Structure formats: structure tokens, C-alpha cells
Short mmCIF file of N, CA and C in Angstrom, two decimals:
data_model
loop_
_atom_site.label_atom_id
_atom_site.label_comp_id
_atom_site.label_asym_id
_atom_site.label_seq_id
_atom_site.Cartn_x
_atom_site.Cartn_y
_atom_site.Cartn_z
N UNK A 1 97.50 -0.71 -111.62
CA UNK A 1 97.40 -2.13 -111.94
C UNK A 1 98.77 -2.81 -111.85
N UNK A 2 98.58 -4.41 -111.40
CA UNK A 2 99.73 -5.00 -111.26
C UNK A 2 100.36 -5.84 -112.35
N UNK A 3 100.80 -5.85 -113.13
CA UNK A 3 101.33 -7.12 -114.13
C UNK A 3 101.68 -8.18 -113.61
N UNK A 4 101.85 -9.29 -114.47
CA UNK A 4 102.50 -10.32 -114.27
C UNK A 4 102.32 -10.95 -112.83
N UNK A 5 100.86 -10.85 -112.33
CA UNK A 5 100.38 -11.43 -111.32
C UNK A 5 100.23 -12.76 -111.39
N UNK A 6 100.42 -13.73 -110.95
CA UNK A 6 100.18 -15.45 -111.17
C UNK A 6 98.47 -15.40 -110.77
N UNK A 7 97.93 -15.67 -111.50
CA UNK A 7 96.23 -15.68 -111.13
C UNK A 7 95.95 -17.78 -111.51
N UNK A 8 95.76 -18.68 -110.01
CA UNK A 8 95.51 -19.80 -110.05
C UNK A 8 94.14 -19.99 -109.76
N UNK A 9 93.45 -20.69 -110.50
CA UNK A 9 91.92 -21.10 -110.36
C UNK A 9 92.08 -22.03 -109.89
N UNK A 10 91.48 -22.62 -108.54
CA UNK A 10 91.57 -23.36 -107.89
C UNK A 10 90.43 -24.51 -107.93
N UNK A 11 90.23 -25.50 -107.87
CA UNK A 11 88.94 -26.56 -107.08
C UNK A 11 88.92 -26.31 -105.89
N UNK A 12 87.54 -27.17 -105.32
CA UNK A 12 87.30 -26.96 -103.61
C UNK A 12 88.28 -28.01 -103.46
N UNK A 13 89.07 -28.93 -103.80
CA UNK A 13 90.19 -29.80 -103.54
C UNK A 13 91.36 -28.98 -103.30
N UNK A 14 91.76 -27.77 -103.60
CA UNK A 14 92.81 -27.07 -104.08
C UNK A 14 93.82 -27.49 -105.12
N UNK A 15 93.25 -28.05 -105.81
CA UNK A 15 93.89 -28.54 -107.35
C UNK A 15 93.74 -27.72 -108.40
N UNK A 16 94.66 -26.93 -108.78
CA UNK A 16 94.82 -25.97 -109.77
C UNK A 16 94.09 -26.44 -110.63
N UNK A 17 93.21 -25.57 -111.53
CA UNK A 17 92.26 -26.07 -112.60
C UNK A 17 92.96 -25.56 -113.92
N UNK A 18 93.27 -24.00 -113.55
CA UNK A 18 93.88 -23.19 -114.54
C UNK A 18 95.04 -21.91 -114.25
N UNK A 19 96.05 -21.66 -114.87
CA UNK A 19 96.76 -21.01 -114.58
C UNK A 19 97.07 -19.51 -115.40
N UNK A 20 97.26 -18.35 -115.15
CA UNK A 20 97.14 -17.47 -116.36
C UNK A 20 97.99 -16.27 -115.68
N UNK A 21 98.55 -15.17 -116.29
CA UNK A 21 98.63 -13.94 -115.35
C UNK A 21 98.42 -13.13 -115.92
N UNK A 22 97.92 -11.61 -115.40
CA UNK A 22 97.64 -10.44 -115.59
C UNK A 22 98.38 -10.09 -116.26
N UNK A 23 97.90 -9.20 -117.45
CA UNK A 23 98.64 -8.72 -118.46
C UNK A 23 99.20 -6.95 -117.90
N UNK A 24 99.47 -6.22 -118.39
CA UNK A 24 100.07 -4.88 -118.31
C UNK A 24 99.00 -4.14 -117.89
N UNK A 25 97.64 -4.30 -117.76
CA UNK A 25 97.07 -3.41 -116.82
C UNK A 25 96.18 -4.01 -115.94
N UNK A 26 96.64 -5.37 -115.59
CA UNK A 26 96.49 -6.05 -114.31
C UNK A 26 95.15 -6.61 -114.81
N UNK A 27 94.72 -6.96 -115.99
CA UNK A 27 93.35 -8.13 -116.70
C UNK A 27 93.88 -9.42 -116.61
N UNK A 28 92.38 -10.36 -116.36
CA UNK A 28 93.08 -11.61 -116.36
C UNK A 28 91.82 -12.01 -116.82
N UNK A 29 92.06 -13.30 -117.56
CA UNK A 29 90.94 -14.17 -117.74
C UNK A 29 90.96 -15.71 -117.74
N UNK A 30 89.91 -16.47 -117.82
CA UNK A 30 89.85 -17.56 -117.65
C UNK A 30 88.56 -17.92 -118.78
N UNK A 31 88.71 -19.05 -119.66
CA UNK A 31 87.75 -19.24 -120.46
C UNK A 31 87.16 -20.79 -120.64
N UNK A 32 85.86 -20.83 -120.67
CA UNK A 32 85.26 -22.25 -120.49
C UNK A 32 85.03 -22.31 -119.25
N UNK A 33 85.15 -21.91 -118.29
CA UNK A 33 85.00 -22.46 -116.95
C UNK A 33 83.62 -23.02 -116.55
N UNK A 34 83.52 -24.26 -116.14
CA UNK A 34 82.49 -24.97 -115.67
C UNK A 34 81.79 -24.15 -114.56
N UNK A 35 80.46 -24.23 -114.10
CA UNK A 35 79.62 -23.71 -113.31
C UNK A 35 80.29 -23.75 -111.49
N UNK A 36 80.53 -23.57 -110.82
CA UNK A 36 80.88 -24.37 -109.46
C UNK A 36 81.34 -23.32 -108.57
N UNK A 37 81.99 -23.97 -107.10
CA UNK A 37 82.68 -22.76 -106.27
C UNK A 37 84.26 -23.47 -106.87
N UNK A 38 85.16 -21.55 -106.80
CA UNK A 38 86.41 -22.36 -106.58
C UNK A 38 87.19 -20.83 -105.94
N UNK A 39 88.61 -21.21 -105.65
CA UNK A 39 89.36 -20.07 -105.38
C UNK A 39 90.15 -19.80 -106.41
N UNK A 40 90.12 -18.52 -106.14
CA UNK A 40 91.33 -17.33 -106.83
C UNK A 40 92.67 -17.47 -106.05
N UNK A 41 93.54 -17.86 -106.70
CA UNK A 41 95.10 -17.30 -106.16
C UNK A 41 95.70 -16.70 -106.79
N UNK A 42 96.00 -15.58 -105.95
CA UNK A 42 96.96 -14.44 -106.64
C UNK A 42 98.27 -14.02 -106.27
N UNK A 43 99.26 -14.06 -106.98
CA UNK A 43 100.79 -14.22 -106.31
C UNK A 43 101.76 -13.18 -107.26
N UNK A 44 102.98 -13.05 -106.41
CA UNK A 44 103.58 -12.23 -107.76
C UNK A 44 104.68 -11.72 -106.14
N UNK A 45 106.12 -12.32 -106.72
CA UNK A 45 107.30 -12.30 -105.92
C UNK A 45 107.01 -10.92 -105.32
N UNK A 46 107.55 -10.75 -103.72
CA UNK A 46 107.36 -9.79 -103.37
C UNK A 46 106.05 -8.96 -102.96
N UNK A 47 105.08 -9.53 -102.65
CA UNK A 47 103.85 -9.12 -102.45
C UNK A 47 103.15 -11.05 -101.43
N UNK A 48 102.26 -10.14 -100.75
CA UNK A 48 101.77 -11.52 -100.14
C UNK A 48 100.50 -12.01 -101.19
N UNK A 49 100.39 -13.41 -100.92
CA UNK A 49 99.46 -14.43 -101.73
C UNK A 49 98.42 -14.14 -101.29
N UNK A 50 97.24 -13.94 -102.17
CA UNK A 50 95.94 -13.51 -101.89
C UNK A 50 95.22 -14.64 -102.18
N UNK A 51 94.17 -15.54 -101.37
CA UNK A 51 93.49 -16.58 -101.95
C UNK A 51 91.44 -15.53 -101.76
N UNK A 52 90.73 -15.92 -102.66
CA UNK A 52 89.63 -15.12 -102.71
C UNK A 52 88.81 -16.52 -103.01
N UNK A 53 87.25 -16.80 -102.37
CA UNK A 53 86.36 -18.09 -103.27
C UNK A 53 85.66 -17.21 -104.36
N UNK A 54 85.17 -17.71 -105.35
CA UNK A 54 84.79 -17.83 -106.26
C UNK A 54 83.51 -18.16 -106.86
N UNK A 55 82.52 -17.91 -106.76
CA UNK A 55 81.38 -19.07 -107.88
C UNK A 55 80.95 -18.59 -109.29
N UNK A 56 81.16 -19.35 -109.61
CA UNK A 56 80.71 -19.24 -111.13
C UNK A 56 79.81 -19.86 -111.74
N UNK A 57 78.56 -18.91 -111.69
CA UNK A 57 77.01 -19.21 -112.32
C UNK A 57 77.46 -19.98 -114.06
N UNK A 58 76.42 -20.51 -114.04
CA UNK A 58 76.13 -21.06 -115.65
C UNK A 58 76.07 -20.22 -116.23
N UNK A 59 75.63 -18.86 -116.20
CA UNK A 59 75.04 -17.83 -117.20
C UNK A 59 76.77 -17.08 -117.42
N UNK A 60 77.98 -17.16 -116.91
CA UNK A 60 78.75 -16.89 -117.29
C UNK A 60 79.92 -16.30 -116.57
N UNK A 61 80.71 -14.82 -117.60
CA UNK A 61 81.16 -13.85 -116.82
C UNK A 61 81.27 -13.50 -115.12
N UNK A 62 82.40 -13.72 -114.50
CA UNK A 62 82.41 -13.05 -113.04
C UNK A 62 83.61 -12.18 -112.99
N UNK A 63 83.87 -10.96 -112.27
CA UNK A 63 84.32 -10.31 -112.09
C UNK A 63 84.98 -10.56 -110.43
N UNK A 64 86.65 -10.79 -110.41
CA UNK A 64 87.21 -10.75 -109.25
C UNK A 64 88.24 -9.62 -108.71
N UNK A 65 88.08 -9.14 -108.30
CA UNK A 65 89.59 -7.88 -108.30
C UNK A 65 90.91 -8.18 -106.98
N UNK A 66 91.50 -8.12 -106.77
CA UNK A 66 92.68 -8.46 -105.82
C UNK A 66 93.31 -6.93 -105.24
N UNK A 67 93.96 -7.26 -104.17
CA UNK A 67 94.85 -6.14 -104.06
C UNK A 67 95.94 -6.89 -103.47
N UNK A 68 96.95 -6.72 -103.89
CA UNK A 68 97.92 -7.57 -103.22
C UNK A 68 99.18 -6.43 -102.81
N UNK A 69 99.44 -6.76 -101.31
CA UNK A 69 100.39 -6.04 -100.80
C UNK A 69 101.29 -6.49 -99.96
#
């Protein structure tokens, strides 16, 4: 796992919604998030930027994983 990953929740605008990073065994979360599509950005000096889409059902919980190299 990676730490201190920059994990950006994106809009379909690409307007950062929310910003957070992976803690010490590379978890991240986001809380409240409205229903919709959006992207994942994942960054962290020295590694290339990973962008991933996203949707997030009403019923909740999604699971994204990255590999960044």
C-alpha cells in the first residue's frame, strides 16, 4: 500500500468536489457523497496521475483501488 496518496473526487466538470489522502495502508474515504458519475484522481510526487470514473449509487459504499506507477 501507498500512503499519502492525494485522492481528488472529481465532477463531470472536473471541479474538485473533495480532497483527502490515503492513510498508512493506502485507505481512503469520502463521506456524504451525493448519488452521480465522477472521477477519481490519484497523485503522489513521483509516480504518474491516475484519473479512474466513478458512480456512486444512492444505496451507498463504492470501492475504487489505484495502482500508481
Amino acid at each position: 500500500p501507498l500512503s499519502a496518496v492525494q485522492v481528488r473526487l472529481l465532477s463531470t466538470s472536473a471541479s474538485p468536489v473533495i480532497v483527502t489522502t490515503s492513510d498508512s495502508n493506502g485507505e481512503y474515504g469520502f463521506a456524504a457523497i451525493a448519488a452521480g458519475s465522477y472521477s477519481l484522481e490519484f497523485s503522489k510526487a513521483g509516480f504518474t496521475t491516475q484519473t479512474l470514473p466513478v458512480t456512486v449509487l444512492a444505496s451507498g459504499q463504492v470501492t475504487v483501488d489505484a495502482t500508481l506507477v
